PDB file of C-alpha atoms in Angstrom:
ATOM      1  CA  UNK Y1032     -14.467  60.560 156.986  1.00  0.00           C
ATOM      2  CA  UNK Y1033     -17.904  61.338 156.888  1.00  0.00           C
ATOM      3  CA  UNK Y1034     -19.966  61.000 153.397  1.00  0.00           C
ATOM      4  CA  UNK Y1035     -22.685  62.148 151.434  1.00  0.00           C
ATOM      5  CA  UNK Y1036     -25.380  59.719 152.546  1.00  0.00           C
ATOM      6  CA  UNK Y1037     -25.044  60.561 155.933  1.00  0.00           C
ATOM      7  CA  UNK Y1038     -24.945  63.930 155.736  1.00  0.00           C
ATOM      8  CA  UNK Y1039     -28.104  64.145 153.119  1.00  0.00           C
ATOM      9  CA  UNK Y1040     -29.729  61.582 155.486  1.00  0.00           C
ATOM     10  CA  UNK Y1041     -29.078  63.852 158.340  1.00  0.00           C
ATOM     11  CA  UNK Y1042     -30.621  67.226 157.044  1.00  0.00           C
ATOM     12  CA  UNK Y1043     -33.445  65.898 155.232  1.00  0.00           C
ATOM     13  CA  UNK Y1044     -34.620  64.365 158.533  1.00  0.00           C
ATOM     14  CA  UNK Y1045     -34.166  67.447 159.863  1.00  0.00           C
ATOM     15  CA  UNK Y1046     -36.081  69.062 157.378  1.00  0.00           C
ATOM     16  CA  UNK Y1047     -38.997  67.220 156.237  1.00  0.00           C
ATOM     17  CA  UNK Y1048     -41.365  67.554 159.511  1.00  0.00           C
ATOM     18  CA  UNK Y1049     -40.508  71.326 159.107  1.00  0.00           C
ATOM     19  CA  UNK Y1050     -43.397  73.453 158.172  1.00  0.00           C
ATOM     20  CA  UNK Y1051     -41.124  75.657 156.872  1.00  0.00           C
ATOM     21  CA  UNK Y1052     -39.153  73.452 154.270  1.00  0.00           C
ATOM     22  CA  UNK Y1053     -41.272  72.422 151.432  1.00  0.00           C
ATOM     23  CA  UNK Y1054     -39.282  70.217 148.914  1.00  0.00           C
ATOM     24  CA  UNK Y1055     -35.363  69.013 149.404  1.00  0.00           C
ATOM     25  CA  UNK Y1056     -33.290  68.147 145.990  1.00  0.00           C
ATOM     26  CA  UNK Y1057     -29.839  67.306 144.920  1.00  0.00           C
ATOM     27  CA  UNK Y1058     -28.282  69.452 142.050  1.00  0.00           C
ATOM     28  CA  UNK Y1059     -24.889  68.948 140.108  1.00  0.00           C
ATOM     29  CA  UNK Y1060     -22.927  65.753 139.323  1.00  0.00           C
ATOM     30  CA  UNK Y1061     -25.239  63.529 140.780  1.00  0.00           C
ATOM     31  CA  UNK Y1062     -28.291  64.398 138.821  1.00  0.00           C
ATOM     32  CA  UNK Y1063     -26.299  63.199 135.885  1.00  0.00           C
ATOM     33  CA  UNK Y1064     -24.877  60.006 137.238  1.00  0.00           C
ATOM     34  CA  UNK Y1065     -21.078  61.504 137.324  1.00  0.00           C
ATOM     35  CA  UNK Y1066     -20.417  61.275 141.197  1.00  0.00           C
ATOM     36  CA  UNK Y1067     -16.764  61.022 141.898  1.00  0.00           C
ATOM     37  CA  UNK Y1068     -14.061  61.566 144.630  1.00  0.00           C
ATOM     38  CA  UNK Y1069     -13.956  65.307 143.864  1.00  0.00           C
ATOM     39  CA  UNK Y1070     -18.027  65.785 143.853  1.00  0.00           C
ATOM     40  CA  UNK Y1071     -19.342  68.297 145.925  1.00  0.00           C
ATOM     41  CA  UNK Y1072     -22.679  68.052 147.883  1.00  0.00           C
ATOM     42  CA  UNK Y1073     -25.531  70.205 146.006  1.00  0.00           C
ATOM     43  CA  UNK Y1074     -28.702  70.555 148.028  1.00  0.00           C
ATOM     44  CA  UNK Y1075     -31.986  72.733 146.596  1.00  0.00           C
ATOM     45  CA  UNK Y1076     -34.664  73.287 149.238  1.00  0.00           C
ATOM     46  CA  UNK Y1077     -37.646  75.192 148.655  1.00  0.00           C
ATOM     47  CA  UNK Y1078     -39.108  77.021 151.677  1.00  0.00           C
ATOM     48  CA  UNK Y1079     -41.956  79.369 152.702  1.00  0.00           C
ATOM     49  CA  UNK Y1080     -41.538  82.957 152.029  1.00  0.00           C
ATOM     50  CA  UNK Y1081     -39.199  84.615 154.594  1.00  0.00           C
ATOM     51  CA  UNK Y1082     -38.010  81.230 156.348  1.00  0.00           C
ATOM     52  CA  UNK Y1083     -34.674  80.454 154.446  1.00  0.00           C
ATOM     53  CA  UNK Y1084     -32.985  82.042 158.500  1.00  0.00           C
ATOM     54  CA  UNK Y1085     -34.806  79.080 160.266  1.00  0.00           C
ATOM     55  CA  UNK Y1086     -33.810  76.706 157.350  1.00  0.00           C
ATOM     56  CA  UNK Y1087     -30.208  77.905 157.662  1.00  0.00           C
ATOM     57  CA  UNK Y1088     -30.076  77.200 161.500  1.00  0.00           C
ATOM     58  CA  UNK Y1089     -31.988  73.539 161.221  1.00  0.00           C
ATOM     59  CA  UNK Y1090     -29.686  72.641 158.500  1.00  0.00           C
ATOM     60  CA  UNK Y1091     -26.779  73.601 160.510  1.00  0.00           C
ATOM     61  CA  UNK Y1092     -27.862  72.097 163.885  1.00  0.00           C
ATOM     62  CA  UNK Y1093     -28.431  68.669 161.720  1.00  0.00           C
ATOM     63  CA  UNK Y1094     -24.741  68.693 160.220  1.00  0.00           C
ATOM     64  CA  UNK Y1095     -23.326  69.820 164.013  1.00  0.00           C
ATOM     65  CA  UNK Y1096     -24.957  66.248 164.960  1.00  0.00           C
ATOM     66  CA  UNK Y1097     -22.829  65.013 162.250  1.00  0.00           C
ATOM     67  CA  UNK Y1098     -19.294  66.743 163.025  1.00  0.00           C
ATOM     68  CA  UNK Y1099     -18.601  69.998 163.574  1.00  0.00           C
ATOM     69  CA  UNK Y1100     -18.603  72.770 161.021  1.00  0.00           C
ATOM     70  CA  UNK Y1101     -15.281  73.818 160.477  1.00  0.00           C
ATOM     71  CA  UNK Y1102     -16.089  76.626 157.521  1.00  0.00           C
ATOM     72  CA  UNK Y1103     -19.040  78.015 156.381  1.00  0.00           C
ATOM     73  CA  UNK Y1104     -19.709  80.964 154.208  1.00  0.00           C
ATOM     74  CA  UNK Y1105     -22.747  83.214 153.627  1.00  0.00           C
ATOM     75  CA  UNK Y1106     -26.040  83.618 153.317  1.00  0.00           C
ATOM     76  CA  UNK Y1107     -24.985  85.218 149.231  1.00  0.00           C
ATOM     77  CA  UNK Y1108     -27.960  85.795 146.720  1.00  0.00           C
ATOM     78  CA  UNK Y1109     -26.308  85.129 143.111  1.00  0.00           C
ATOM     79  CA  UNK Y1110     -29.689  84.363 141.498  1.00  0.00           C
ATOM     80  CA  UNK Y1111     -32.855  86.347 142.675  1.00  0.00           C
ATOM     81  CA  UNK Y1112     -35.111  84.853 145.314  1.00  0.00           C
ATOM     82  CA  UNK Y1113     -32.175  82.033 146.052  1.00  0.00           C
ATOM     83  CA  UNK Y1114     -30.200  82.470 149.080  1.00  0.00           C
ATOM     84  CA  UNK Y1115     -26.854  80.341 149.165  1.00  0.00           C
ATOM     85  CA  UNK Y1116     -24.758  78.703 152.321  1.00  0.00           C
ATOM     86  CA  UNK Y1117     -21.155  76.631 152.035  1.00  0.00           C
ATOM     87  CA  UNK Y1118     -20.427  74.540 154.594  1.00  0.00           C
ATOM     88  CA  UNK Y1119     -17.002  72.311 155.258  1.00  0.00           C
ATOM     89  CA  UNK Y1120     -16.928  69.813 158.254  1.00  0.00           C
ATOM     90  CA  UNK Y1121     -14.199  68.663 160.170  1.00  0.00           C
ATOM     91  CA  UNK Y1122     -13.457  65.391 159.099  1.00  0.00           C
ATOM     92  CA  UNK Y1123     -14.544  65.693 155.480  1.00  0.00           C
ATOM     93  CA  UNK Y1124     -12.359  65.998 152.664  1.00  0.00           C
ATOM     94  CA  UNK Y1125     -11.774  69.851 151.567  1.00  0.00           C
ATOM     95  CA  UNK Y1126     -13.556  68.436 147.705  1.00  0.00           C
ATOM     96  CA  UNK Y1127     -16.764  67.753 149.540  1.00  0.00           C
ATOM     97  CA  UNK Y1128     -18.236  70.857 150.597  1.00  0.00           C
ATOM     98  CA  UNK Y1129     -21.927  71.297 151.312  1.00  0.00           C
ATOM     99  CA  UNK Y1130     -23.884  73.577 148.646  1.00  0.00           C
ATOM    100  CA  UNK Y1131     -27.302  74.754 150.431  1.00  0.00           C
ATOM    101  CA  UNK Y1132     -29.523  76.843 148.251  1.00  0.00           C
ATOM    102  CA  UNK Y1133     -32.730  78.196 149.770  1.00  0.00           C
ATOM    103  CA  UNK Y1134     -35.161  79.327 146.530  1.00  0.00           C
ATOM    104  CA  UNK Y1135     -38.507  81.483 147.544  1.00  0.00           C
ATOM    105  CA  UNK Y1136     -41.763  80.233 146.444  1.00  0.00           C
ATOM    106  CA  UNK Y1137     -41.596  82.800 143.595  1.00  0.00           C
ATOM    107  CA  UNK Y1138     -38.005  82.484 142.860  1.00  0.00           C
ATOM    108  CA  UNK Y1139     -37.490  82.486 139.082  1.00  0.00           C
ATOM    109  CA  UNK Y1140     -35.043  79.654 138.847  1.00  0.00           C
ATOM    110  CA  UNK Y1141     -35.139  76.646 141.052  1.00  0.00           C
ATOM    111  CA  UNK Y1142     -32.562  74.341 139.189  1.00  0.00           C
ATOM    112  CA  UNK Y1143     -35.304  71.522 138.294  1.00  0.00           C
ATOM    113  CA  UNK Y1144     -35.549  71.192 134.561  1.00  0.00           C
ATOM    114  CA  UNK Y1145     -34.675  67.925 133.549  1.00  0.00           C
ATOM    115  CA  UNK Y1146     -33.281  69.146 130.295  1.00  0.00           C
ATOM    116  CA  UNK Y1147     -30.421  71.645 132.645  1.00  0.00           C
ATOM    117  CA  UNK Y1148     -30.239  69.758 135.862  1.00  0.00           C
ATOM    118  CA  UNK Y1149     -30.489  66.341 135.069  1.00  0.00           C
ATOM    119  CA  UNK Y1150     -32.349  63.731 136.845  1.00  0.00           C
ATOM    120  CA  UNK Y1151     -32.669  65.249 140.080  1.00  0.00           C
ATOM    121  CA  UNK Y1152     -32.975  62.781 143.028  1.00  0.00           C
ATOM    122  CA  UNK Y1153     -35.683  64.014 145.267  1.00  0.00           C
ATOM    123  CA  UNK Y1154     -35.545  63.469 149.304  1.00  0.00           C
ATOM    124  CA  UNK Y1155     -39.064  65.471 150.008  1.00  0.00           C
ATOM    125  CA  UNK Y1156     -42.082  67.364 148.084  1.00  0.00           C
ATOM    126  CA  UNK Y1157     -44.656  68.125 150.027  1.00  0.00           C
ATOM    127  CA  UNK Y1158     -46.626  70.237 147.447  1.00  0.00           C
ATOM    128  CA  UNK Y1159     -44.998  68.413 143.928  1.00  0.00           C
ATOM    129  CA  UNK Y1160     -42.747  70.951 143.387  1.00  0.00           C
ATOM    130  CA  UNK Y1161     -40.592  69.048 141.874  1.00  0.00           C
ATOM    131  CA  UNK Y1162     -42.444  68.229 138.697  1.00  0.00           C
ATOM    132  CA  UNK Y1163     -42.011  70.069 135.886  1.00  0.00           C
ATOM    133  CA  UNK Y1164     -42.875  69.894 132.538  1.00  0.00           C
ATOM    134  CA  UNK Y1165     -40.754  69.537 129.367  1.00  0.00           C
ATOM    135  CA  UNK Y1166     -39.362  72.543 128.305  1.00  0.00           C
ATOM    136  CA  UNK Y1167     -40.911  73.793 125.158  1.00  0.00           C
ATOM    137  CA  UNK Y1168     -38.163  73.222 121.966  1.00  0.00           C
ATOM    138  CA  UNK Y1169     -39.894  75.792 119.848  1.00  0.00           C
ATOM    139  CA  UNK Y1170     -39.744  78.391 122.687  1.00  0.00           C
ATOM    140  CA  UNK Y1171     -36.148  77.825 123.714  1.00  0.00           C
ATOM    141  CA  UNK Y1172     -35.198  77.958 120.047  1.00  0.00           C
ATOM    142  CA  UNK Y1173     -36.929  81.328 119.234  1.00  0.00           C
ATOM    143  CA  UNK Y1174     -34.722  82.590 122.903  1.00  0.00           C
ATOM    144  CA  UNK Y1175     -31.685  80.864 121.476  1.00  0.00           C
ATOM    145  CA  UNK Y1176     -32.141  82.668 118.293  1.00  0.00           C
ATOM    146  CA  UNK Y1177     -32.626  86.288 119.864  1.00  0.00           C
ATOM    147  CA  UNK Y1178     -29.511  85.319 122.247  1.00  0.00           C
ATOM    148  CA  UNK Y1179     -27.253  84.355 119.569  1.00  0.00           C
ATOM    149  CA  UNK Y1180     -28.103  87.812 117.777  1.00  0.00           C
ATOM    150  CA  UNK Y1181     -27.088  89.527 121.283  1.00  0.00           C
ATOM    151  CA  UNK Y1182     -23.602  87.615 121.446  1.00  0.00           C
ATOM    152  CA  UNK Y1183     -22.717  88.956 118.167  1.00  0.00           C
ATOM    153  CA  UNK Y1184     -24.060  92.700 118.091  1.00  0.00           C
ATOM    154  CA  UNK Y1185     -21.515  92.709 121.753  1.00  0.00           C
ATOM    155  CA  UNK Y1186     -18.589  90.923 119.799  1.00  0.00           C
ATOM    156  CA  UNK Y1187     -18.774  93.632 117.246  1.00  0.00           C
ATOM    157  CA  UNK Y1188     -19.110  96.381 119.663  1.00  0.00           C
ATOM    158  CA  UNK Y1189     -16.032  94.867 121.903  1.00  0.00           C
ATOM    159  CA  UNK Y1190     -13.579  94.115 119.893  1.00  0.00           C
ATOM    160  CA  UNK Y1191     -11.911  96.737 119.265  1.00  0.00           C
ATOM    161  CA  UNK Y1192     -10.995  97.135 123.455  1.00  0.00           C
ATOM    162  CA  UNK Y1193      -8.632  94.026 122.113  1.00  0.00           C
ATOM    163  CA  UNK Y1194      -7.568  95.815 119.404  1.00  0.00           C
ATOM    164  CA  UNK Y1195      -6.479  99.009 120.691  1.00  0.00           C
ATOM    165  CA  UNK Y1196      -5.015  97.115 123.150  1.00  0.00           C
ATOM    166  CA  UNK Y1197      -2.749  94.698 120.920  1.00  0.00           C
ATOM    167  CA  UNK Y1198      -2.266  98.051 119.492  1.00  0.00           C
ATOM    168  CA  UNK Y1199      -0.479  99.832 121.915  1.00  0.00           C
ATOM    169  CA  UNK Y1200       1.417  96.813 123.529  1.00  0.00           C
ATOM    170  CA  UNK Y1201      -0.905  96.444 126.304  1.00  0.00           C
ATOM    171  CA  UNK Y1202      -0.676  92.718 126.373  1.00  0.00           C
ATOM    172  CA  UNK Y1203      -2.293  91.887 129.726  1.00  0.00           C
ATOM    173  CA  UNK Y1204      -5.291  94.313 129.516  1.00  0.00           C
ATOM    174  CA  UNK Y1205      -5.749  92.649 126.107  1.00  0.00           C
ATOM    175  CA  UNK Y1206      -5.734  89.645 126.854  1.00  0.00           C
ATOM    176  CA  UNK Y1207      -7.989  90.237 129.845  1.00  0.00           C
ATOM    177  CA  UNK Y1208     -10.937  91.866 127.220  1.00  0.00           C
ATOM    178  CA  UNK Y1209     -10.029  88.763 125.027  1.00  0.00           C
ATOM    179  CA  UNK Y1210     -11.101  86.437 127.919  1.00  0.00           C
ATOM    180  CA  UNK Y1211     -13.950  88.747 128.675  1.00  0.00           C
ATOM    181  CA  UNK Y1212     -15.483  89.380 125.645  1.00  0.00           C
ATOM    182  CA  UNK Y1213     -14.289  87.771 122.838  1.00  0.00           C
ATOM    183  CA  UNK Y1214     -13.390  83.823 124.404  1.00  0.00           C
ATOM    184  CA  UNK Y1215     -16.613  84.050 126.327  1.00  0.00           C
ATOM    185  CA  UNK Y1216     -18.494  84.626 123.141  1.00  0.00           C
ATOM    186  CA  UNK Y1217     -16.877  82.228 121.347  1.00  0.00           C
ATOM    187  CA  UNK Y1218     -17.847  79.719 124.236  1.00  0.00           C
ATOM    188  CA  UNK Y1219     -21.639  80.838 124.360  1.00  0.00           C
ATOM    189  CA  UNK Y1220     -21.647  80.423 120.665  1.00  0.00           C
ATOM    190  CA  UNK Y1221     -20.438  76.715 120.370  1.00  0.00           C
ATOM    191  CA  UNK Y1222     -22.982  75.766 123.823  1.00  0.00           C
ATOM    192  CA  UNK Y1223     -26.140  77.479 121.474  1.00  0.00           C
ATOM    193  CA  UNK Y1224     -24.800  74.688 118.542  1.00  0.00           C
ATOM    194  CA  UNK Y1225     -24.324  72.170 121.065  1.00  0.00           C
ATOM    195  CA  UNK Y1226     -25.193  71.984 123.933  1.00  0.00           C
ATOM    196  CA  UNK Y1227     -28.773  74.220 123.444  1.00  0.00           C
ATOM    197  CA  UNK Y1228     -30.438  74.329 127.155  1.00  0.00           C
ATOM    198  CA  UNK Y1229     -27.407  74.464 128.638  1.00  0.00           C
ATOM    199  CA  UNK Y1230     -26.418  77.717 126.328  1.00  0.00           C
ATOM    200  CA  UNK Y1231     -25.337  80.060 129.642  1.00  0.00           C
ATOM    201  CA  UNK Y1232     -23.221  77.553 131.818  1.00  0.00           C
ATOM    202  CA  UNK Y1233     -19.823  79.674 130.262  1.00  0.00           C
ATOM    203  CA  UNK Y1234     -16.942  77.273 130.692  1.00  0.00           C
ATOM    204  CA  UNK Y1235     -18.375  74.991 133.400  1.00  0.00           C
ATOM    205  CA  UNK Y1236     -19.086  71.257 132.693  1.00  0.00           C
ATOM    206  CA  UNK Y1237     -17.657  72.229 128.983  1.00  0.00           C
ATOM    207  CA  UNK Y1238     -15.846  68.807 128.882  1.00  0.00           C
ATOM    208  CA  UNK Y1239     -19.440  67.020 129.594  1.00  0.00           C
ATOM    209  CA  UNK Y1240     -21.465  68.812 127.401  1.00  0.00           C
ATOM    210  CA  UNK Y1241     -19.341  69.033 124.354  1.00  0.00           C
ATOM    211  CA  UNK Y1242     -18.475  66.611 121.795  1.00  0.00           C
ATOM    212  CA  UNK Y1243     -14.586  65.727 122.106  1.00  0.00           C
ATOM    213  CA  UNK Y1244     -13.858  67.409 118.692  1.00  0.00           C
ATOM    214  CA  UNK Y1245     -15.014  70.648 119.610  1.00  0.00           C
ATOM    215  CA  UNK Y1246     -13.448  70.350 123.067  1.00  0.00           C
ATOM    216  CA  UNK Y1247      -9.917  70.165 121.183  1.00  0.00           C
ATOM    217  CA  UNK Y1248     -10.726  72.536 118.739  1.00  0.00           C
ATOM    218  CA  UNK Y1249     -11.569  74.758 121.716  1.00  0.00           C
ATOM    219  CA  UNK Y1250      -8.975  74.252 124.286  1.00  0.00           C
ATOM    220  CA  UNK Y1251      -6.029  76.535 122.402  1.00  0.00           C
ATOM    221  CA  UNK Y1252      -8.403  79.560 122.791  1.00  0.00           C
ATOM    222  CA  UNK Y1253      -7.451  78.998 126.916  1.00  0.00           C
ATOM    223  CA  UNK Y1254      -3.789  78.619 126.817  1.00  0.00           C
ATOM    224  CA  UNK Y1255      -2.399  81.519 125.407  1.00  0.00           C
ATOM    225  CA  UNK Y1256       1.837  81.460 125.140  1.00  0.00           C
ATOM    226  CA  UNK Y1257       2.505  84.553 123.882  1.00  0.00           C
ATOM    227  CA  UNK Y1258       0.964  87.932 122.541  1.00  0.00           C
ATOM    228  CA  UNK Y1259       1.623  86.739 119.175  1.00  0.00           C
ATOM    229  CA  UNK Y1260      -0.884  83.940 120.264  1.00  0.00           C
ATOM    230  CA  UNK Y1261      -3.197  85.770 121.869  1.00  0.00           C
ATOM    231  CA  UNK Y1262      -3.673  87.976 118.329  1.00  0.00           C
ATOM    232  CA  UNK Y1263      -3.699  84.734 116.387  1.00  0.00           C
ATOM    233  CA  UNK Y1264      -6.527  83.649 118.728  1.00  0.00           C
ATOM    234  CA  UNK Y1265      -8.350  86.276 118.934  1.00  0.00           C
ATOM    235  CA  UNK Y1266      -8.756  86.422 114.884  1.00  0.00           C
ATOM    236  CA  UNK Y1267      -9.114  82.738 114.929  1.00  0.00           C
ATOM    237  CA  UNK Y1268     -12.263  83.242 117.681  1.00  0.00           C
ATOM    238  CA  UNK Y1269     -13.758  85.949 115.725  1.00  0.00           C
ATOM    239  CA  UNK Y1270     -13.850  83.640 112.475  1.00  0.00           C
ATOM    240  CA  UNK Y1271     -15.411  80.683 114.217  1.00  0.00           C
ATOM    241  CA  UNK Y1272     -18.123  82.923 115.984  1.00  0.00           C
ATOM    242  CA  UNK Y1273     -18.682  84.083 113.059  1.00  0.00           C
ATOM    243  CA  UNK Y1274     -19.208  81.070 111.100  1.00  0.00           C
ATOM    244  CA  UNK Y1275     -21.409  79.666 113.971  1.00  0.00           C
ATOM    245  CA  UNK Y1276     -23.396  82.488 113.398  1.00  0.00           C
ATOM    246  CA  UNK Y1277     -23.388  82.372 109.604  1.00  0.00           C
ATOM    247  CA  UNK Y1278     -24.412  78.128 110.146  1.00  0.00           C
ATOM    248  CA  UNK Y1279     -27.017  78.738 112.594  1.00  0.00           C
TER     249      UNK Y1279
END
């Protein structure tokens, strides 16, 4: 079965005497020191403007050396000026796909704060891309501040589409505004008390980033039984938003 060193190895050699390809990082569980048998493969490589299609087709030709690519899906934008790629090769466990994001020189977000992303392990920077500085606490708390407002202004707006909902029997479509609104909410709420730069992750790497109380405390608000529960939940999510709010 093929592994992560090899396949790292094998792009960034690819990579690095590219003109194209300015800086090559790792992202995810290993910038926090949290590999395991399920971890993915998380690559960040910065490249010139308009080069991510050349970048695409040397990281491809490197992993072909490698094994054959037996899935792949994209180029997908989800975050502006970052251009995304999934790869799966034969041979290689279905857990340990290949994550390549391609961020423009310009691109807004380039998953490097130390704070978010951890301790990034770096394979090439050419220009020192890499190095950023500390994110500024006053700054983030001021945006935390104006976010938190935000959350709540929406719960009070939203609500009622669980409501009604509950209201007229309409159990699923309440339950799905519940999960959309209202338990999302609740979620952003608790990261902003604990788990501050990390504030808009939603539910992903809660059990990380949260003390184990609150993870317990939390968990009932995702398994549902009945709509008898999901009422009972929903008043119980409203009251602890708004005593996070009230405690802030």
């Amino acid at each position: 079965m093929k592994n992560r060193d090899e396949i790292l190895k094998g792009i960034a050699e690819r990579l690095e005497p590219m003109d194209e390809a300015r800086a090559m990082w790792e992202c995810g569980s290993v910038a926090f020191h949290r590999i395991d048998e399920w971890s993915d493969v998380d690559i960040v490589i910065e490249g010139q403007e308009g080069t991510s299609p050349v970048i695409f087709q040397a990281i491809e030709d490197a992993l072909t050396l490698i094994a054959p690519i037996e899935s792949a899906l994209g180029p997908s934008g989800g975050w502006p000026g970052v251009l995304q790629k999934v790869y799966r090769l034969e041979g290689m466990s279905p857990y340990h796909v290949i994550e390549v994001a391609i961020v423009a020189p310009d691109a807004p977000t380039k998953f490097l704060e130390r704070e978010i992303h951890g301790d990034i392990p770096v394979h090439f920077d050419k220009d020192g891309i890499t190095t950023v500085p500390p994110i500024e606490a006053r700054d983030w708390e001021k945006k935390l501040q104006a976010r938190a407002s935000e959350v709540v202004k929406k719960v009070d707006l939203y609500r009622i589409l669980v409501e009604k909902e509950l209201h007229r029997g309409n159990h699923m479509e309440a339950m799905a505004f519940y999960q959309g609104f209202i338990q999302k909410a609740l979620v952003e709420m608790i990261r902003i008390r604990y788990s501050p730069f990390r504030y808009n992750f939603q539910s992903r790497y809660l059990y990380y980033d949260l003390p184990q109380g609150v993870i317990d405390r939390l968990e009932p608000f995702f398994f549902i039984g009945s709509p008898e529960g999901l009422e009972r939940k929903f008043m119980e999510a409203l009251e602890w938003i708004q005593d996070l709010e009230d405690n802030s």
